[in-house]
Amino acid sequence: MKKIFLTVLMLASLVLSGCGGAKEEAKPQSESEIAEETQVEAAAPAQNVKGDLKIAMLDVGQGDAILIQTKKQTILIDTSDTDERDLLVSELEKFSVTKIDKLILTHPHADHIGSAKALINPSAKEIKANPYLEKISVAEVYDNGISSTSPLYKSYTKAVDAKNVQHKGLKAGDTLDFGGGVKFNVVYPTSEVVDAVNGGQKSDPNNESVVGRLVYKKFSMIFTGDAEKEAENEILANNKAKNLKCDVLKSGHHGSYTASTKNFVAAVNPSVVLISCGPEEERRNTYGHPHLEPLENYLAQGIDKENILCTRFNGTITITSDGQKFSVTSEKKEDWLDKWIAKKKKDKKK
Ligand SMILES: [Zn+2]
C-alpha cells in the first residue's frame, strides 16, 4: 500500500515542480500555512538509478566532507578535521578527484575547514604524509564571508592568496552553478547576519553556516553545515516552506539535538536524511552524535528508518540522481537506528 501511495506522490511531485527555484515572497507565514504547504511528500528513493549527479557524504570521521559530482564539475563542501586528513584524502582518491572546481567551506570550525589549506596549497610535509594531495587542485573557494581569527581560517585564506584562487563569500539569495543543470541556491546566512558579525557582533559560527539547496530538475537536497535551531528558525522565517522542501536533508550539526527542530524538519519534509559523524571511541565523537531528539523528529515526520543513514554506521553514503529519481547506497548496510535509539533512551535514564 505504501508503495502505491509513494508512487502517486512521486507523480504528484513531478506535476507540482516541487523544489524548483520559485521566487520567494516577503509575506510572513502562519504555522497552518507551513503545514498546508508541506503536504506534498518528497519522492521515495528508487533502486539502481543511473544519473549524472552523484552526492557522496564521505566517511571522514568526526566532521563533514560532502563530494558532489555533476556532469561538468566537482564540488566539495567542507574538508573534515585536520586529524581526519588521511580519511579525507583516501576518499578523494577513491572517487578519482583531481580538480575541485568549487570548495565550499560552511564555517570556520576545525571539523569543517581542517584540510582546506592542505587541499589548496599543500606543503612538502603534507604531501609526504598524503602523496595524493599533489594530484588535487582547487579552482574556487567559497565561505560564509565572515572573517575569523582562527589559525586554520588564516592558513587557508593565505593559501588562497598564494595560489591566486578565486575566493568569495556566500549569502542568502546567491546561486552557484554546479554545471550540468545543477544549481545551489544559498538560503543562509543573510547579509544582515554577515554584516552584523563582520561589524563586531559576537560570532556564533555554527549559526553562521552556509546553508544551500541543491536543485537538479525534480531532485533536491538541503546542505546545512552545523546550522542549529537559531539559524533554522531564521531560514523558516525568511522562506516559504515549499521553497525549502527537499528530497534529502543533510542533518544539521552532525545529528546534534541543537539542530533538526520539528518545524524545520516539517518544512524540508525529506524522504532521506544523511548524518555525518565519527565513531565514538576512535574518532573523538565524545558528543555521542547522533542524538536522540533529531532521530525522533525524523521518525515523527514519517521518514522510514532505513532512509536515515549515518556515516558512523553506514560508512560513505552516495546519492545518485537523474533529476527525476534518485537512489541511495552506502558502504555498509547496517540496521542501526532501533538499537541506537534504545541505547540513547537507556543512557538518558541513567
Ligand atoms: Zn561540525
CSV table of C-alpha atoms and ligand atoms in Angstrom, one decimal:
chain,number,residue,atom,x,y,z
A,1,MET,CA,0.0,0.0,0.0
A,2,LYS,CA,2.8,2.4,1.0
A,3,LYS,CA,4.5,1.8,-2.4
A,4,ILE,CA,1.3,2.7,-4.3
A,5,PHE,CA,0.9,5.8,-2.1
A,6,LEU,CA,4.5,6.8,-2.7
A,7,THR,CA,4.2,6.3,-6.5
A,8,VAL,CA,1.1,8.5,-6.5
A,9,LEU,CA,3.1,11.1,-4.5
A,10,MET,CA,6.0,10.8,-6.8
A,11,LEU,CA,3.8,11.5,-9.8
A,12,ALA,CA,2.2,14.4,-7.9
A,13,SER,CA,5.6,15.8,-7.2
A,14,LEU,CA,6.5,15.6,-10.8
A,15,VAL,CA,3.5,17.6,-11.8
A,16,LEU,CA,3.9,20.1,-9.0
A,17,SER,CA,7.5,21.1,-9.8
A,18,GLY,CA,8.3,20.5,-6.1
A,19,CYS,CA,11.6,22.0,-5.2
A,20,GLY,CA,12.1,24.4,-8.1
A,21,GLY,CA,13.7,27.8,-7.5
A,22,ALA,CA,10.4,29.7,-7.3
A,23,LYS,CA,10.8,33.3,-6.2
A,24,GLU,CA,10.2,34.0,-2.5
A,25,GLU,CA,7.5,36.3,-1.4
A,26,ALA,CA,8.1,38.6,1.6
A,27,LYS,CA,4.8,37.7,3.2
A,28,PRO,CA,5.3,36.1,6.6
A,29,GLN,CA,3.8,32.6,7.1
A,30,SER,CA,1.5,31.3,9.7
A,31,GLU,CA,2.1,27.7,11.2
A,32,SER,CA,-1.0,26.5,9.3
A,33,GLU,CA,0.4,27.7,6.0
A,34,ILE,CA,3.6,25.8,6.7
A,35,ALA,CA,1.6,22.6,7.5
A,36,GLU,CA,-0.5,23.1,4.3
A,37,GLU,CA,2.4,23.6,2.1
A,38,THR,CA,4.3,20.5,3.3
A,39,GLN,CA,1.5,18.1,2.3
A,40,VAL,CA,3.5,17.1,-0.9
A,41,GLU,CA,5.8,14.3,0.1
A,42,ALA,CA,9.3,14.0,-1.1
A,43,ALA,CA,9.9,11.3,-3.7
A,44,ALA,CA,10.9,8.0,-2.2
A,45,PRO,CA,14.4,6.7,-3.1
A,46,ALA,CA,14.4,4.2,-6.0
A,47,GLN,CA,16.8,1.3,-6.8
A,48,ASN,CA,19.8,1.5,-9.1
A,49,VAL,CA,19.2,4.9,-10.6
A,50,LYS,CA,21.8,5.9,-13.2
A,51,GLY,CA,22.3,9.6,-13.4
A,52,ASP,CA,24.7,12.5,-13.9
A,53,LEU,CA,24.5,13.7,-10.3
A,54,LYS,CA,26.4,12.0,-7.5
A,55,ILE,CA,26.5,13.2,-4.0
A,56,ALA,CA,28.7,11.4,-1.5
A,57,MET,CA,28.7,12.1,2.2
A,58,LEU,CA,32.2,10.9,2.8
A,59,ASP,CA,33.1,8.8,5.9
A,60,VAL,CA,35.7,11.2,7.3
A,61,GLY,CA,35.3,10.6,11.0
A,62,GLN,CA,34.1,13.4,13.2
A,63,GLY,CA,33.5,16.2,10.7
A,64,ASP,CA,31.9,17.0,7.4
A,65,ALA,CA,33.1,16.5,3.8
A,66,ILE,CA,30.5,16.1,1.1
A,67,LEU,CA,31.5,15.4,-2.5
A,68,ILE,CA,29.2,16.5,-5.4
A,69,GLN,CA,30.0,15.4,-8.9
A,70,THR,CA,27.9,16.8,-11.8
A,71,LYS,CA,28.3,16.2,-15.5
A,72,LYS,CA,30.6,19.3,-15.6
A,73,GLN,CA,32.0,20.0,-12.1
A,74,THR,CA,33.4,18.6,-8.9
A,75,ILE,CA,32.4,20.4,-5.7
A,76,LEU,CA,33.5,19.7,-2.1
A,77,ILE,CA,31.5,21.0,0.8
A,78,ASP,CA,33.8,21.1,3.9
A,79,THR,CA,37.1,19.2,4.5
A,80,SER,CA,36.6,17.4,7.8
A,81,ASP,CA,39.1,17.9,10.6
A,82,THR,CA,42.9,18.2,10.5
A,83,ASP,CA,43.5,14.8,12.1
A,84,GLU,CA,41.0,13.1,9.8
A,85,ARG,CA,43.0,14.1,6.7
A,86,ASP,CA,44.1,10.5,5.9
A,87,LEU,CA,40.5,9.5,5.6
A,88,LEU,CA,39.6,12.6,3.5
A,89,VAL,CA,42.4,12.1,1.1
A,90,SER,CA,41.8,8.4,0.7
A,91,GLU,CA,38.1,9.1,0.0
A,92,LEU,CA,39.0,11.7,-2.7
A,93,GLU,CA,41.4,9.2,-4.2
A,94,LYS,CA,38.7,6.6,-4.2
A,95,PHE,CA,36.4,8.9,-6.2
A,96,SER,CA,39.3,9.8,-8.5
A,97,VAL,CA,39.0,13.5,-7.6
A,98,THR,CA,41.8,15.6,-9.2
A,99,LYS,CA,40.2,19.0,-9.8
A,100,ILE,CA,37.9,20.6,-7.2
A,101,ASP,CA,36.0,23.3,-9.2
A,102,LYS,CA,34.4,24.7,-6.1
A,103,LEU,CA,35.4,24.2,-2.5
A,104,ILE,CA,32.6,25.4,-0.2
A,105,LEU,CA,33.5,25.9,3.5
A,106,THR,CA,30.4,26.3,5.6
A,107,HIS,CA,32.0,27.8,8.7
A,108,PRO,CA,35.5,28.1,10.2
A,109,HIS,CA,35.3,25.3,12.8
A,110,ALA,CA,38.2,22.7,12.6
A,111,ASP,CA,35.9,19.8,11.7
A,112,HIS,CA,34.9,21.6,8.5
A,113,ILE,CA,38.0,23.5,7.3
A,114,GLY,CA,40.6,21.2,8.8
A,115,SER,CA,42.1,20.3,5.4
A,116,ALA,CA,41.2,23.3,3.4
A,117,LYS,CA,44.8,24.7,3.4
A,118,ALA,CA,46.3,21.3,2.5
A,119,LEU,CA,43.9,20.9,-0.5
A,120,ILE,CA,44.6,24.4,-1.8
A,121,ASN,CA,48.3,24.7,-1.3
A,122,PRO,CA,49.9,21.6,0.3
A,123,SER,CA,53.3,21.8,1.9
A,124,ALA,CA,56.0,19.3,1.2
A,125,LYS,CA,55.4,17.7,4.6
A,126,GLU,CA,51.7,17.4,3.9
A,127,ILE,CA,52.3,15.8,0.5
A,128,LYS,CA,54.8,13.4,2.1
A,129,ALA,CA,52.0,12.3,4.6
A,130,ASN,CA,49.4,12.1,1.9
A,131,PRO,CA,51.0,12.0,-1.6
A,132,TYR,CA,47.6,12.1,-3.4
A,133,LEU,CA,47.3,15.7,-2.3
A,134,GLU,CA,49.7,16.7,-5.0
A,135,LYS,CA,47.3,15.5,-7.7
A,136,ILE,CA,44.4,17.7,-6.4
A,137,SER,CA,43.9,21.3,-7.5
A,138,VAL,CA,41.2,23.8,-6.2
A,139,ALA,CA,39.8,26.4,-8.6
A,140,GLU,CA,37.4,28.4,-6.5
A,141,VAL,CA,36.8,28.8,-2.8
A,142,TYR,CA,33.6,29.9,-1.1
A,143,ASP,CA,32.8,30.5,2.5
A,144,ASN,CA,30.3,32.5,4.6
A,145,GLY,CA,32.0,35.8,4.1
A,146,ILE,CA,32.7,36.2,7.8
A,147,SER,CA,36.3,36.7,8.6
A,148,SER,CA,37.7,34.7,11.5
A,149,THR,CA,40.8,35.0,13.7
A,150,SER,CA,41.2,31.2,13.9
A,151,PRO,CA,44.7,30.0,12.7
A,152,LEU,CA,43.0,27.4,10.4
A,153,TYR,CA,40.9,30.1,8.7
A,154,LYS,CA,44.0,32.3,8.3
A,155,SER,CA,46.0,29.4,6.9
A,156,TYR,CA,43.5,28.7,4.1
A,157,THR,CA,43.0,32.4,3.2
A,158,LYS,CA,46.8,32.7,3.0
A,159,ALA,CA,46.8,29.6,0.7
A,160,VAL,CA,44.1,31.2,-1.4
A,161,ASP,CA,46.2,34.3,-1.9
A,162,ALA,CA,49.4,32.3,-2.5
A,163,LYS,CA,47.7,30.3,-5.3
A,164,ASN,CA,45.6,33.2,-6.6
A,165,VAL,CA,42.4,31.2,-6.2
A,166,GLN,CA,39.1,32.9,-6.6
A,167,HIS,CA,37.6,33.4,-3.1
A,168,LYS,CA,34.1,34.7,-2.4
A,169,GLY,CA,31.6,34.9,0.5
A,170,LEU,CA,28.1,33.3,0.0
A,171,LYS,CA,24.9,34.8,1.4
A,172,ALA,CA,21.2,34.1,1.1
A,173,GLY,CA,20.0,34.8,-2.4
A,174,ASP,CA,23.2,33.8,-4.1
A,175,THR,CA,23.1,31.0,-6.6
A,176,LEU,CA,26.1,28.9,-7.7
A,177,ASP,CA,26.0,27.0,-11.0
A,178,PHE,CA,27.4,23.5,-10.4
A,179,GLY,CA,27.1,22.7,-14.1
A,180,GLY,CA,25.0,20.1,-15.9
A,181,GLY,CA,21.8,21.8,-14.9
A,182,VAL,CA,22.6,21.6,-11.1
A,183,LYS,CA,22.2,24.7,-9.1
A,184,PHE,CA,23.0,25.6,-5.5
A,185,ASN,CA,20.7,28.2,-4.0
A,186,VAL,CA,22.1,29.7,-0.8
A,187,VAL,CA,19.5,30.4,1.9
A,188,TYR,CA,21.7,31.3,4.8
A,189,PRO,CA,23.5,33.3,6.2
A,190,THR,CA,21.6,36.5,5.4
A,191,SER,CA,23.5,39.7,4.5
A,192,GLU,CA,22.3,41.1,7.9
A,193,VAL,CA,24.0,38.2,9.8
A,194,VAL,CA,27.2,38.6,7.8
A,195,ASP,CA,27.3,42.4,8.2
A,196,ALA,CA,26.5,42.2,12.0
A,197,VAL,CA,29.3,39.8,12.7
A,198,ASN,CA,31.8,41.5,10.5
A,199,GLY,CA,30.8,44.7,12.2
A,200,GLY,CA,31.7,43.4,15.7
A,201,GLN,CA,28.7,41.4,16.9
A,202,LYS,CA,29.7,38.3,18.8
A,203,SER,CA,30.2,35.4,16.4
A,204,ASP,CA,28.3,32.1,16.7
A,205,PRO,CA,30.0,30.1,13.9
A,206,ASN,CA,27.5,27.2,13.7
A,207,ASN,CA,24.6,29.6,13.2
A,208,GLU,CA,26.6,31.4,10.5
A,209,SER,CA,27.0,28.2,8.4
A,210,VAL,CA,26.4,28.4,4.7
A,211,VAL,CA,23.1,26.6,4.1
A,212,GLY,CA,22.1,25.9,0.5
A,213,ARG,CA,19.6,23.9,-1.6
A,214,LEU,CA,20.9,21.9,-4.4
A,215,VAL,CA,18.4,21.6,-7.2
A,216,TYR,CA,18.6,19.2,-10.2
A,217,LYS,CA,15.4,19.2,-12.2
A,218,LYS,CA,12.9,17.5,-9.7
A,219,PHE,CA,15.6,16.3,-7.3
A,220,SER,CA,16.7,18.5,-4.4
A,221,MET,CA,18.8,18.3,-1.3
A,222,ILE,CA,19.5,20.8,1.5
A,223,PHE,CA,23.0,21.2,2.9
A,224,THR,CA,23.0,22.7,6.4
A,225,GLY,CA,26.6,22.7,7.7
A,226,ASP,CA,26.3,23.0,11.5
A,227,ALA,CA,23.3,25.3,11.4
A,228,GLU,CA,21.3,24.9,14.7
A,229,LYS,CA,17.9,26.0,15.9
A,230,GLU,CA,18.6,29.7,15.7
A,231,ALA,CA,19.6,29.5,12.0
A,232,GLU,CA,16.8,27.1,11.2
A,233,ASN,CA,14.3,29.5,12.7
A,234,GLU,CA,15.7,32.4,10.6
A,235,ILE,CA,15.6,30.2,7.5
A,236,LEU,CA,11.9,29.3,8.2
A,237,ALA,CA,11.1,33.0,8.8
A,238,ASN,CA,12.7,34.1,5.6
A,239,ASN,CA,11.5,31.4,3.2
A,240,LYS,CA,8.2,29.8,2.2
A,241,ALA,CA,8.1,26.2,3.3
A,242,LYS,CA,7.5,25.0,-0.2
A,243,ASN,CA,10.8,26.6,-1.2
A,244,LEU,CA,12.6,24.6,1.5
A,245,LYS,CA,11.1,21.3,0.7
A,246,CYS,CA,13.7,18.7,-0.4
A,247,ASP,CA,14.1,15.0,-1.1
A,248,VAL,CA,17.2,14.8,1.1
A,249,LEU,CA,18.2,16.6,4.3
A,250,LYS,CA,21.8,16.8,5.4
A,251,SER,CA,21.2,16.6,9.1
A,252,GLY,CA,22.5,19.8,10.7
A,253,HIS,CA,25.4,19.7,13.2
A,254,HIS,CA,26.2,16.0,12.9
A,255,GLY,CA,22.8,14.9,14.3
A,256,SER,CA,23.0,17.1,17.4
A,257,TYR,CA,20.0,17.9,19.5
A,258,THR,CA,20.8,21.5,18.8
A,259,ALA,CA,19.6,21.1,15.2
A,260,SER,CA,16.8,19.5,13.2
A,261,THR,CA,13.9,21.1,15.1
A,262,LYS,CA,10.4,19.8,14.4
A,263,ASN,CA,9.4,22.8,12.3
A,264,PHE,CA,12.5,22.8,10.2
A,265,VAL,CA,12.2,19.0,9.5
A,266,ALA,CA,8.5,19.5,8.7
A,267,ALA,CA,9.3,22.3,6.2
A,268,VAL,CA,12.0,20.4,4.5
A,269,ASN,CA,9.9,17.2,4.7
A,270,PRO,CA,12.6,14.9,3.3
A,271,SER,CA,12.3,11.2,2.5
A,272,VAL,CA,16.0,10.6,3.2
A,273,VAL,CA,18.3,12.1,6.0
A,274,LEU,CA,22.1,11.8,5.9
A,275,ILE,CA,24.1,12.3,9.1
A,276,SER,CA,27.9,12.8,9.3
A,277,CYS,CA,29.7,11.9,12.5
A,278,GLY,CA,32.6,9.7,13.7
A,279,PRO,CA,32.9,6.6,15.8
A,280,GLU,CA,32.8,7.4,19.5
A,281,GLU,CA,36.0,5.8,20.8
A,282,GLU,CA,38.5,6.0,18.0
A,283,ARG,CA,37.5,9.2,16.4
A,284,ARG,CA,36.7,11.7,19.1
A,285,ASN,CA,32.9,11.7,18.8
A,286,THR,CA,32.7,12.3,22.5
A,287,TYR,CA,29.5,14.2,21.9
A,288,GLY,CA,27.7,11.0,21.3
A,289,HIS,CA,26.3,12.1,17.9
A,290,PRO,CA,23.7,11.4,16.6
A,291,HIS,CA,21.5,12.5,19.5
A,292,LEU,CA,18.1,11.1,20.3
A,293,GLU,CA,16.0,14.2,19.6
A,294,PRO,CA,16.6,14.7,15.9
A,295,LEU,CA,16.2,11.0,15.3
A,296,GLU,CA,12.8,11.1,17.0
A,297,ASN,CA,11.9,14.2,14.9
A,298,TYR,CA,12.7,12.4,11.7
A,299,LEU,CA,10.6,9.4,12.6
A,300,ALA,CA,7.7,11.6,13.8
A,301,GLN,CA,7.9,13.3,10.3
A,302,GLY,CA,7.2,9.9,8.8
A,303,ILE,CA,10.7,9.2,7.4
A,304,ASP,CA,11.3,5.5,7.1
A,305,LYS,CA,14.0,4.3,9.4
A,306,GLU,CA,16.0,2.6,6.6
A,307,ASN,CA,16.2,6.1,5.0
A,308,ILE,CA,18.0,7.6,7.9
A,309,LEU,CA,21.7,7.0,7.3
A,310,CYS,CA,24.8,7.9,9.2
A,311,THR,CA,28.4,7.7,8.2
A,312,ARG,CA,29.3,6.4,11.7
A,313,PHE,CA,27.3,3.2,10.9
A,314,ASN,CA,26.9,3.2,7.2
A,315,GLY,CA,30.3,4.5,6.0
A,316,THR,CA,30.3,6.7,2.9
A,317,ILE,CA,26.8,7.3,1.7
A,318,THR,CA,26.2,8.0,-2.0
A,319,ILE,CA,23.1,9.5,-3.7
A,320,THR,CA,22.7,9.2,-7.5
A,321,SER,CA,20.1,11.2,-9.4
A,322,ASP,CA,19.0,11.6,-13.0
A,323,GLY,CA,17.0,14.7,-11.9
A,324,GLN,CA,13.7,12.7,-11.7
A,325,LYS,CA,14.5,9.7,-9.5
A,326,PHE,CA,17.3,9.1,-7.0
A,327,SER,CA,18.9,6.2,-5.3
A,328,VAL,CA,20.9,5.9,-2.0
A,329,THR,CA,23.7,3.4,-1.5
A,330,SER,CA,26.1,3.0,1.4
A,331,GLU,CA,29.3,1.2,2.1
A,332,LYS,CA,27.8,-0.7,5.0
A,333,LYS,CA,24.2,-1.9,5.2
A,334,GLU,CA,23.5,-1.6,8.9
A,335,ASP,CA,20.2,-1.7,10.7
A,336,TRP,CA,21.4,0.7,13.5
A,337,LEU,CA,18.6,3.0,14.3
A,338,ASP,CA,16.4,1.0,16.7
A,339,LYS,CA,19.4,-0.2,18.6
A,340,TRP,CA,20.9,3.3,18.8
A,341,ILE,CA,17.6,4.8,19.9
A,342,ALA,CA,17.2,2.2,22.6
A,343,LYS,CA,20.8,2.8,23.8
A,344,LYS,CA,20.2,6.6,23.9
A,345,LYS,CA,17.0,6.2,25.9
A,346,LYS,CA,18.7,3.9,28.3
A,347,ASP,CA,21.6,6.4,28.7
A,348,LYS,CA,19.1,9.2,29.4
A,349,LYS,CA,17.6,7.3,32.3
A,350,LYS,CA,21.0,6.8,34.0
B,1,ZN,ZN,30.8,20.4,12.8
